Coordinates of C-alpha atoms and ligand atoms in Angstrom, one line a residue:
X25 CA 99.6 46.9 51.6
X26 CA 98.8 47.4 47.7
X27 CA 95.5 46.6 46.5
X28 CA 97.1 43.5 45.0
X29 CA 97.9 41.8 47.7
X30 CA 94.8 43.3 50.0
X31 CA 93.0 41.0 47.6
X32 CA 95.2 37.9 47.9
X33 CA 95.2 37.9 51.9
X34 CA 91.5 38.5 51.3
X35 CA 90.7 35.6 49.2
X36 CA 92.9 32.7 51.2
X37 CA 91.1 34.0 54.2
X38 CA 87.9 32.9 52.4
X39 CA 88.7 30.2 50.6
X40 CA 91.0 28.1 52.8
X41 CA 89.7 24.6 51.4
X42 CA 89.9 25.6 48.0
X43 CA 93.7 25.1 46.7
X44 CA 92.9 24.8 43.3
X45 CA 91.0 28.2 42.8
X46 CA 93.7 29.9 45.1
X47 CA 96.4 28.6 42.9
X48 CA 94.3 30.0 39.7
X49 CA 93.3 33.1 41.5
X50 CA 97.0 34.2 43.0
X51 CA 98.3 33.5 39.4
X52 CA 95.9 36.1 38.0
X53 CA 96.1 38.1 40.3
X54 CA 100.3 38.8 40.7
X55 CA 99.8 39.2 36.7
X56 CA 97.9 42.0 37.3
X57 CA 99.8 43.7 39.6
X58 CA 101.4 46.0 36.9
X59 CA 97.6 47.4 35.9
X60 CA 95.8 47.7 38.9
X61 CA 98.5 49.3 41.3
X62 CA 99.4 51.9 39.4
X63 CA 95.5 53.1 38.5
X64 CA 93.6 53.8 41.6
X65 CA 90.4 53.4 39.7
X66 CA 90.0 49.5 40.2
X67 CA 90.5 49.9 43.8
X68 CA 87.7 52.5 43.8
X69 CA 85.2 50.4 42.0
X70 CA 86.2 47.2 44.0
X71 CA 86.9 46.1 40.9
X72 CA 89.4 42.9 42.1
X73 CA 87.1 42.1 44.8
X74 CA 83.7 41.6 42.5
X75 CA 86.1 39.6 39.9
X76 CA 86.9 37.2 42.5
X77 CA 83.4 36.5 43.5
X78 CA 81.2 34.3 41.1
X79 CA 78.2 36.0 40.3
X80 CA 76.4 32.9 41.4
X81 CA 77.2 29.6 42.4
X82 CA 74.6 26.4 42.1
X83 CA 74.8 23.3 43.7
X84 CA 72.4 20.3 44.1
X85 CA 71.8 16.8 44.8
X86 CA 71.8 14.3 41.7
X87 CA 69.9 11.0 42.4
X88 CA 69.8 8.3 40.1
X89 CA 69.4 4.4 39.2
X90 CA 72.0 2.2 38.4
X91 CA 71.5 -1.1 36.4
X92 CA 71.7 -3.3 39.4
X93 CA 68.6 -1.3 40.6
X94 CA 70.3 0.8 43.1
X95 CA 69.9 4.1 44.0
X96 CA 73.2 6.0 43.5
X97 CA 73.3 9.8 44.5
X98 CA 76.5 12.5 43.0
X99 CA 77.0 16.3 43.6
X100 CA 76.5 18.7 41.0
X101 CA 77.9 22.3 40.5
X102 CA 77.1 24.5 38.2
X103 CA 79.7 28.2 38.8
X104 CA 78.7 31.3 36.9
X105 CA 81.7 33.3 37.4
X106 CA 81.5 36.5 34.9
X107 CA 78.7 37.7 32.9
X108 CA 80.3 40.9 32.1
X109 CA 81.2 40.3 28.4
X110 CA 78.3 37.7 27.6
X111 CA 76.4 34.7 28.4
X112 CA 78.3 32.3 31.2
X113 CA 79.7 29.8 28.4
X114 CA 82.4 27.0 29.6
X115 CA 82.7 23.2 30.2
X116 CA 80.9 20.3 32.2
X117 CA 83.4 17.7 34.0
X118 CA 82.3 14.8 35.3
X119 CA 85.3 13.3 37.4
X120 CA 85.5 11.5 40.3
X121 CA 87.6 14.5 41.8
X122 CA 85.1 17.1 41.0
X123 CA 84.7 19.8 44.2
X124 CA 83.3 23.6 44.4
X125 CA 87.2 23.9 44.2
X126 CA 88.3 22.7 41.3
X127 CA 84.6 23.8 39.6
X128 CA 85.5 27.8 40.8
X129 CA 89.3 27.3 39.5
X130 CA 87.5 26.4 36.0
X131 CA 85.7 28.9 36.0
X132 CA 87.7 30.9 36.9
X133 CA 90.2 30.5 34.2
X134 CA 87.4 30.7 31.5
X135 CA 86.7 34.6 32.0
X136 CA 90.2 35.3 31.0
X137 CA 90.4 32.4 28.2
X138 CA 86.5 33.5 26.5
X139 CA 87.9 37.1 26.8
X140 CA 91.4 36.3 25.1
X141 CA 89.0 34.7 21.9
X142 CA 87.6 37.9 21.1
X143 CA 84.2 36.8 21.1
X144 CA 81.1 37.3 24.0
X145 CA 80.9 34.7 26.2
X146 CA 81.3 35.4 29.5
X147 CA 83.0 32.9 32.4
X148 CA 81.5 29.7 33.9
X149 CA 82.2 26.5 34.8
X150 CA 79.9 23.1 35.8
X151 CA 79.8 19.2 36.5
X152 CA 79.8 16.4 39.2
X153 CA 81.6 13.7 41.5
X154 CA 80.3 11.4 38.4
X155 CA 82.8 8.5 37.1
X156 CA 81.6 7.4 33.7
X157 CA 84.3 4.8 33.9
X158 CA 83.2 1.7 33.7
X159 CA 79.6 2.4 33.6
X160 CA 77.0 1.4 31.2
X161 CA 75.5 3.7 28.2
X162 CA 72.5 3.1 30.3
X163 CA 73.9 4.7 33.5
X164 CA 75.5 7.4 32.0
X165 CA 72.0 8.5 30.0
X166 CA 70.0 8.4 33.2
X167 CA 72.9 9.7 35.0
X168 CA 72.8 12.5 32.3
X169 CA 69.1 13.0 32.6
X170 CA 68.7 13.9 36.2
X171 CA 72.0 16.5 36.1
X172 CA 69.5 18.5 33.5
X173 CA 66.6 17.8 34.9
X174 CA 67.7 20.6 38.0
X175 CA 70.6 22.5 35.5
X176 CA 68.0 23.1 33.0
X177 CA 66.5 25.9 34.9
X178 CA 69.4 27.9 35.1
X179 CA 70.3 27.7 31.6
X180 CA 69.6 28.9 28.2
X181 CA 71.0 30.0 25.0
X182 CA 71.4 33.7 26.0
X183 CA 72.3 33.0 29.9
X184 CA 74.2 30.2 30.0
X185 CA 76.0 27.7 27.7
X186 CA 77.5 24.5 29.1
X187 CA 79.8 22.3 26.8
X188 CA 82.3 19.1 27.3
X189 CA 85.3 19.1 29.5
X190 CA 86.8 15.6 31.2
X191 CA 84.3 13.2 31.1
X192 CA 81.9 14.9 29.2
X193 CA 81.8 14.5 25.3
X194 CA 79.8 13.5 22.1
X195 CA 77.7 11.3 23.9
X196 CA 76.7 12.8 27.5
X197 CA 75.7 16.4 25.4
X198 CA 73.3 13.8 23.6
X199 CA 72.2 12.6 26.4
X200 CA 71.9 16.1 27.9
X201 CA 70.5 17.7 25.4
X202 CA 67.9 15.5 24.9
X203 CA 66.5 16.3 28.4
X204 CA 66.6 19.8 28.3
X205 CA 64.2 19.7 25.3
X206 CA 62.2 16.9 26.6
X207 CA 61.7 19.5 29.8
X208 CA 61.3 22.9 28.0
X209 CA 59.9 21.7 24.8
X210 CA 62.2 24.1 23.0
X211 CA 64.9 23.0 20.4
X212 CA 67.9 25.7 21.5
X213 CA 71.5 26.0 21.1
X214 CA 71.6 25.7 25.1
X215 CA 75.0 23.0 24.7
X216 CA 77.8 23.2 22.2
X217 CA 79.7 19.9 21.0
X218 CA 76.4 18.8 20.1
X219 CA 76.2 16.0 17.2
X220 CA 76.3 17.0 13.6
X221 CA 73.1 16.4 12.5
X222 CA 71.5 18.2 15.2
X223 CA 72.7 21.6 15.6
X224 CA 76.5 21.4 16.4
X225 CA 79.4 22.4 14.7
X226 CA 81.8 20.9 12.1
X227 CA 85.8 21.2 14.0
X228 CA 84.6 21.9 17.2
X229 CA 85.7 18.0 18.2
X230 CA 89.2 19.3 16.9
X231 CA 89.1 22.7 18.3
X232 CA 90.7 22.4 20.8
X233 CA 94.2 20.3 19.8
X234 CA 94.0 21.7 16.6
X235 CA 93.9 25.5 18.0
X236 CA 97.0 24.3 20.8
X237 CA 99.3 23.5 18.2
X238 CA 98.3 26.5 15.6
X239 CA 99.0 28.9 18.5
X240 CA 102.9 27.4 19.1
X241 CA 102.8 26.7 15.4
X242 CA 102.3 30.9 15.1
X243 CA 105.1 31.0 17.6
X244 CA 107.5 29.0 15.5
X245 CA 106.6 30.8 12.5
X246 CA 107.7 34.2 14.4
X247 CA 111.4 32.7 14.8
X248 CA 111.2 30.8 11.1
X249 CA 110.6 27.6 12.6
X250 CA 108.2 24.6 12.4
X251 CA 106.6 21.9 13.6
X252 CA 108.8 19.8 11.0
X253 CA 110.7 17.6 12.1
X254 CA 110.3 18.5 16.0
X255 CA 109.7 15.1 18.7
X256 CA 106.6 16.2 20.7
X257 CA 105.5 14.6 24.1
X258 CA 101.7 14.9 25.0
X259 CA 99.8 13.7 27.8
X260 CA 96.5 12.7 27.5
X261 CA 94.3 10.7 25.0
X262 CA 91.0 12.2 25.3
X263 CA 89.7 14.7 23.3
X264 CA 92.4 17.2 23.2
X265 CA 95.5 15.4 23.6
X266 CA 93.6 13.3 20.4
X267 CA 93.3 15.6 18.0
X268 CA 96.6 18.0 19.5
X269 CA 98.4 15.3 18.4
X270 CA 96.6 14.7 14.7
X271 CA 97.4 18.2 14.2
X272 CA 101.0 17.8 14.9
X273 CA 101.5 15.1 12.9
X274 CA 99.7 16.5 9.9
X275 CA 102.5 19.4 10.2
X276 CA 105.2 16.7 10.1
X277 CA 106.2 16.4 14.0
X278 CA 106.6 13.1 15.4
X279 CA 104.6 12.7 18.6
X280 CA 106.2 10.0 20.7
X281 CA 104.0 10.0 24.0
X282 CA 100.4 9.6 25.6
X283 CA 98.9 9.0 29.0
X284 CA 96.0 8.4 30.9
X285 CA 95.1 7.9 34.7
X286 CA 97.2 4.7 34.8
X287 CA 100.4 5.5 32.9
X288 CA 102.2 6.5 29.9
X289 CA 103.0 4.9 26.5
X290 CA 106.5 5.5 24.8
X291 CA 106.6 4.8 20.8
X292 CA 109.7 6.7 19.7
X293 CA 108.6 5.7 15.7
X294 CA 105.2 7.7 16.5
X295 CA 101.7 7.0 17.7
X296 CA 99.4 5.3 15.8
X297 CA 96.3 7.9 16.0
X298 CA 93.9 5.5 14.5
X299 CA 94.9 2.9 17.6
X300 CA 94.7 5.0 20.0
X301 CA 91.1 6.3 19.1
X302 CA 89.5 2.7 18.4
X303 CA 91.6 2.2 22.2
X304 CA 90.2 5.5 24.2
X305 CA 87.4 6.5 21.5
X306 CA 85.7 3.9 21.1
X307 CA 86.4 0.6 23.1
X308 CA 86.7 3.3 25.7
X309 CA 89.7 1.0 27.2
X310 CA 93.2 1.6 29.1
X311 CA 96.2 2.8 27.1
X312 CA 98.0 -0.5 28.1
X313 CA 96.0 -1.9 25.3
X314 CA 97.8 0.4 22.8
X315 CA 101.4 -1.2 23.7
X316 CA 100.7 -4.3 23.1
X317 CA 99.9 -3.8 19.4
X318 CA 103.5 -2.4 18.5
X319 CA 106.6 -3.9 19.4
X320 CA 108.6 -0.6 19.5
X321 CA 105.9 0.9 22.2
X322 CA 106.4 0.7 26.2
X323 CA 103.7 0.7 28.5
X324 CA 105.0 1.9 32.0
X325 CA 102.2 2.1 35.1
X326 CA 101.7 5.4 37.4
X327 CA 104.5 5.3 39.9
X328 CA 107.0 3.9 37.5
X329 CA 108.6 7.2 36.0
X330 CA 106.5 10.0 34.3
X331 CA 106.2 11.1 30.9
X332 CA 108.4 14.1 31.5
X333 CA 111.6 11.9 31.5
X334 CA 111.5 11.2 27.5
X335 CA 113.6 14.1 25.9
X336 CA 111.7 16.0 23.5
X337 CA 111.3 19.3 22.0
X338 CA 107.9 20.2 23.2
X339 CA 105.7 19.3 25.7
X340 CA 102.2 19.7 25.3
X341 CA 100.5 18.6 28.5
X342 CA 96.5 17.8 27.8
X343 CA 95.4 15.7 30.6
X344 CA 94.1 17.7 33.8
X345 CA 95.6 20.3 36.5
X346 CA 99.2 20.6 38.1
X347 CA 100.0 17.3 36.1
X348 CA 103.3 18.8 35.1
X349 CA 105.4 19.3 38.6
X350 CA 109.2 20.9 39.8
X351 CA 110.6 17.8 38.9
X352 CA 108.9 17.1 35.6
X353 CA 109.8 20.5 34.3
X354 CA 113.5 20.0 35.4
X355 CA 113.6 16.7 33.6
X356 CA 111.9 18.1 30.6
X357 CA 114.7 21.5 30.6
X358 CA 118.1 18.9 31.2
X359 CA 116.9 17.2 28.0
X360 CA 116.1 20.4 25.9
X361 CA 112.7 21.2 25.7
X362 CA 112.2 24.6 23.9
X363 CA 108.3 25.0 24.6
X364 CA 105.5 23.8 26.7
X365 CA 102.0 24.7 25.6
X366 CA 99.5 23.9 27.9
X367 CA 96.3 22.1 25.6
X368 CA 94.9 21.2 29.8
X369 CA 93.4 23.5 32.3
X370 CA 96.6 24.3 34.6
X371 CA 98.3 21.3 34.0
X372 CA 101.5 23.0 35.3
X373 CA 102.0 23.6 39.1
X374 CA 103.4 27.4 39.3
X375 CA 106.8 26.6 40.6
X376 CA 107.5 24.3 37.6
X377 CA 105.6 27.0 35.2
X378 CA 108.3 29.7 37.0
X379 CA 110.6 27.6 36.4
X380 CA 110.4 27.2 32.3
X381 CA 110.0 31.1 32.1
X382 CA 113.2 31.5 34.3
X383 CA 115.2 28.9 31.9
X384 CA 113.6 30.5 28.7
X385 CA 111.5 27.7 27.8
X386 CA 108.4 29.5 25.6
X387 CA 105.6 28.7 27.9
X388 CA 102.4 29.2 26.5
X389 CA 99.1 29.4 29.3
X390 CA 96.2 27.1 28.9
X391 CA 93.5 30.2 28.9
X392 CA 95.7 31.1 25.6
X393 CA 96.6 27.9 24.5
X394 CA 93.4 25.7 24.8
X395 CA 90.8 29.0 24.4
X396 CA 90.4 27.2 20.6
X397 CA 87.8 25.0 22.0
X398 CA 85.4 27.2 23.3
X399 CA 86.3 29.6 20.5
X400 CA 84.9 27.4 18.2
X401 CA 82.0 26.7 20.6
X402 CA 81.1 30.1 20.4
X403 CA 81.0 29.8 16.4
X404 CA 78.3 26.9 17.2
X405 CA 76.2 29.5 19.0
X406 CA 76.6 31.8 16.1
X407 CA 75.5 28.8 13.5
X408 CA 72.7 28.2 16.2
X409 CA 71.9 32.0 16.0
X410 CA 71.6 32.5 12.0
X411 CA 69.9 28.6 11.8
X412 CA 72.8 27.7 9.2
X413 CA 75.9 25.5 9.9
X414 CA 79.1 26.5 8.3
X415 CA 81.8 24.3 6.5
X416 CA 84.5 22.5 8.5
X417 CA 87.2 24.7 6.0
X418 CA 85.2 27.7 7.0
X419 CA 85.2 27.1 11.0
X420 CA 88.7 25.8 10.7
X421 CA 89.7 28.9 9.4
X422 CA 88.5 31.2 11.8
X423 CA 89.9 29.0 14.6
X424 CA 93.2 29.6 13.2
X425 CA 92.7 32.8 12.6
X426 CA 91.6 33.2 16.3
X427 CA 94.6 31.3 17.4
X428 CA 97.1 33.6 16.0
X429 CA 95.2 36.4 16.7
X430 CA 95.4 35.4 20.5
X431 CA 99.8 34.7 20.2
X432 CA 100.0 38.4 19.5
X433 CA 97.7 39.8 22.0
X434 CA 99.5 38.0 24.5
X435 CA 103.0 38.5 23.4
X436 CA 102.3 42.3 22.6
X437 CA 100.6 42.6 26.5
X438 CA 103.7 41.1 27.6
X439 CA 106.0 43.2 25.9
X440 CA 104.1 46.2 26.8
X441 CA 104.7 45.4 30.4
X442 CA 108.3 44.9 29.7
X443 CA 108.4 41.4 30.4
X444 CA 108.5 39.9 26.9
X445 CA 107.8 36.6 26.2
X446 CA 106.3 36.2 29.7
X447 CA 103.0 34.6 28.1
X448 CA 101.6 34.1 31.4
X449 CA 101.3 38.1 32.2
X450 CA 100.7 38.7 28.6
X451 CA 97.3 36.2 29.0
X452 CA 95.8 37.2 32.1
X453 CA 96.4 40.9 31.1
X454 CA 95.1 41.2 27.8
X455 CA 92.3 38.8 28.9
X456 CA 91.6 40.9 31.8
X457 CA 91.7 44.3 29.9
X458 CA 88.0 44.0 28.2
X459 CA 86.6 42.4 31.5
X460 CA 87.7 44.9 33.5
X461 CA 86.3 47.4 31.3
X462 CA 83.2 46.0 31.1
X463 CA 82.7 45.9 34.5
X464 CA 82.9 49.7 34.9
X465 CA 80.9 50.3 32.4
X466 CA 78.0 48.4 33.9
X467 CA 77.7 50.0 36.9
X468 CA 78.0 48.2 40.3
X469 CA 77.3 44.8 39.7
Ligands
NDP14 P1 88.8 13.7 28.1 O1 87.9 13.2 29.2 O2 88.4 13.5 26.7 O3 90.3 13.2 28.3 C1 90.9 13.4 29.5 C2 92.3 12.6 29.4 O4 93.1 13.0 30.6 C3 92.1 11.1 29.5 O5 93.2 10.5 28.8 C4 92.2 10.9 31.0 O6 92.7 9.5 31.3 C5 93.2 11.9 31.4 N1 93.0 12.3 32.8 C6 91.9 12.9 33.3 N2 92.0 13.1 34.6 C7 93.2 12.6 35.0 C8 93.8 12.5 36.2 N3 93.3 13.0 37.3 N4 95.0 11.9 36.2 C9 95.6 11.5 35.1 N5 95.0 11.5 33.9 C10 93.8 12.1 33.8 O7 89.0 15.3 28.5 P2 89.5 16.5 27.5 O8 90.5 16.0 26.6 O9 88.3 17.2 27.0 O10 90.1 17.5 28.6 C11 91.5 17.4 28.9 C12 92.0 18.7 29.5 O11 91.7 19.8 28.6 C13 91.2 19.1 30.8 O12 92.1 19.9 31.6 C14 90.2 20.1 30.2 O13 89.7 21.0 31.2 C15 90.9 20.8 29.1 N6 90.2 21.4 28.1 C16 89.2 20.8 27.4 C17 88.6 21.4 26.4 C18 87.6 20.7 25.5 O14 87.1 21.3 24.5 N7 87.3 19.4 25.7 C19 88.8 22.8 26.1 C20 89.9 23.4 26.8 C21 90.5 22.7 27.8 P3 91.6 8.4 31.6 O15 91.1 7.9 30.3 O16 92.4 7.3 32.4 O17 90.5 9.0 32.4
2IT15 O1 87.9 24.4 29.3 C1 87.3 24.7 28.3 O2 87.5 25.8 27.7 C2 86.3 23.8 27.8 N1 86.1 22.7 28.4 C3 85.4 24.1 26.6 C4 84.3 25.0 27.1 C5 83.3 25.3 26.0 O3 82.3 26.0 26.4 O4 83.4 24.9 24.8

């Protein structure tokens, strides 16, 4: 048996209940088939077997007080997968759905994706069982405040750096960050995506929409193409689907799709940004609100089609994992669709991803694709570092530069495997490449 799949057999063995890290995991790992089977010196170290294994895994018991004066209690997880290349740095979500699962598939995915950015930050992952829908400001703070009041001990600004994910923006890293000072009377970049006036950075809201489309945008420019001109179809309308699709626009595509947890909108002349924001931003509302504003926009309810079925020429799914099925990728390929970029964490199931590589649909990997986010969140601990904060042209800048930096490494990897424009081996190669390294040359740990 090759060390490969020694390693696969190994980890469903131990981690039956836990289909979302297998899933992200197996991916990984039949990537790196090409690398480790043909060098015996992985094997020797054990070097698959540590990668596989978070460094440390936290959970504990969040109680707190809702307005009605009840006592409510969630789960918490905090996953620090990888400190091999620097401190664990990667998202809070605070979703109803939230498990040690989906937590270590997170996690998981953000070694390879902080490694693919080029800068140190090493792999980790948190959140809780939380819903903030429907809850009060109230709730959420005091929610927010007993999470930190347990997390805080495990973090810090050179051991571990927690930032937004689902559930988890502008205001819950207020909310959070307010504890952790309160508690450790010290004033330390410990989040990122922290407010403007109080350590965080300018285009870090942005980061991560904006650094989906300037990866595809590199793509296009490889083949003289453009966003001009090109119908895009994005699910989502949080943060990243938000500002993936003000990016797209600004480059003169016409983005004619959203979606959240109850259904999708269809406006073929174009969202309306501003609409949706005051909508999802800040009335914090459903996206059947939206349709009713236009007269050219449909509102159609889970179960009654899916976003995939509108014909487009790129997909850019930006809501949450295996979102994008076999059948959503078959309807997107018999209308045309030339690329998916993946703005979500694994928002394509692997059959459907298999299936867009097979047809020759550019497929472009959320750890490439959405790594613009905690790129740029690693420019905050930088600002937080030096005490200064940087311009929102300057930040911008390096994100793109980042961005197209990360197309090449990926689409060189792949072609040095011989399996060009295979984006999927390309990422978890060339993100694997400076892990793996810095494992061995830390000695067994
Ligand atoms: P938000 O909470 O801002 O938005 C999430 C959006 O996805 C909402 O429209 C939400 O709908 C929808 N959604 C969430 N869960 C589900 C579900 N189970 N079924 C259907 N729709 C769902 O999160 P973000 O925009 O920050 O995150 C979106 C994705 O991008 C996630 O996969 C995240 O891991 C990934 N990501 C985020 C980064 C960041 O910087 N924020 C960086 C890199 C990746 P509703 O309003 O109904 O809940
Ligand atoms: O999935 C992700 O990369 C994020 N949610 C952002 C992590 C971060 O630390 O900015």
């Amino acid at each position: 048996m090759s060390y490969v799949d020694r390693i696969i057999t190994d980890i469903n063995k131990k981690n039956a209940d836990q289909p979302e890290f297998l899933q992200a995991a197996t991916e990984v790992l039949e990537s790196l088939r090409p690398v480790v089977d043909s060098d015996g010196k992985y094997e020797n170290a054990a070097l698959l077997e540590r990668l596989v294994e978070p460094e440390r895994i936290i959970q504990f018991r969040v109680p707190w007080i809702d307005d009605k004066g009840n006592v409510q209690v969630n789960r918490g997880f905090r996953v620090e997968f990888s400190s091999a290349i620097g401190p664990y740095k990667g998202g809070l979500r605070f979703h109803p759905s939230v498990n040690l699962s989906i937590i270590k598939f997170l996690g998981f995915e953000q070694i390879f994706k902080n490694s693919l950015t080029g800068l140190p930050i090493g792999g980790g992952k948190g959140g809780s069982d939380f819903d903030p829908k429907g809850k009060s400001d109230n709730e959420v703070m005091r929610f927010c405040q007993s999470f930190m009041t347990e997390l805080y001990r495990h973090i810090g600004p050179d051991t571990d750096v927690p930032a937004g994910d689902i559930g988890v923006g502008g205001r819950e890293i207020g909310y959070l960050f307010g504890q952790y000072k309160r508690i450790t009377n010290a004033f330390q970049g410990v989040l990122t995506g922290k407010g403007l006036d109080w350590g965080g950075s300018l285009a870090r809201t942005e980061a991560t929409g904006y650094g989906l489309v300037y990866l595809v945008e590199e793509y296009l420019k490889t083949v003289g193409d453009s966003f001009a001109g090109k119908t895009v179809a994005i699910s989502g309308s949080g943060n990243v689907a938000i500002f993936a699709a003000q990016k797209v626009q600004s480059l003169g595509g016409n983005v004619v799709s959203m979606t959240d947890s109850n259904g999708y909108v269809h406006h073929p002349s174009g969202i309306n940004l501003d609409k949706i924001k005051e909508v999802k931003l800040v009335q914090r509302g459903r996206l059947s609100d939206y349709a009713k504003h236009f007269s050219d926009a449909t509102h159609k309810e889970v179960g009654d089609g899916v976003v995939w079925d509108i014909p487009v020429d790129i997909a850019l799914p930006c809501a949450t994992q295996n979102e994008l099925d076999l059948a959503g990728a078959k309807a997107l390929i018999a209308n045309g669709v030339k690329i998916v970029g993946e703005g979500a964490n694994m928002p394509t199931t692997q059959d459907a991803a298999d299936l867009f590589i097979e047809s020759g649909v550019k497929f472009f990997p959320g750890k490439a694709a959405n790594a613009g986010g905690v790129a740029t969140s690693a420019l905050e601990m930088s600002q937080n570092s030096e005490r200064l904060s940087w311009s929102f042209d300057e930040v911008d800048k390096m994100l793109n530069r980042i961005m197209v930096n990360i197309y090449h490494s990926i689409d060189d990897a792949a072609k040095l495997y011989g399996q060009e424009g295979n984006y999927i081996l390309g990422a978890n190669i060339a993100g694997f490449r400076k892990v793996a390294q810095a494992m061995l040359d830390q000695g067994l740990v």
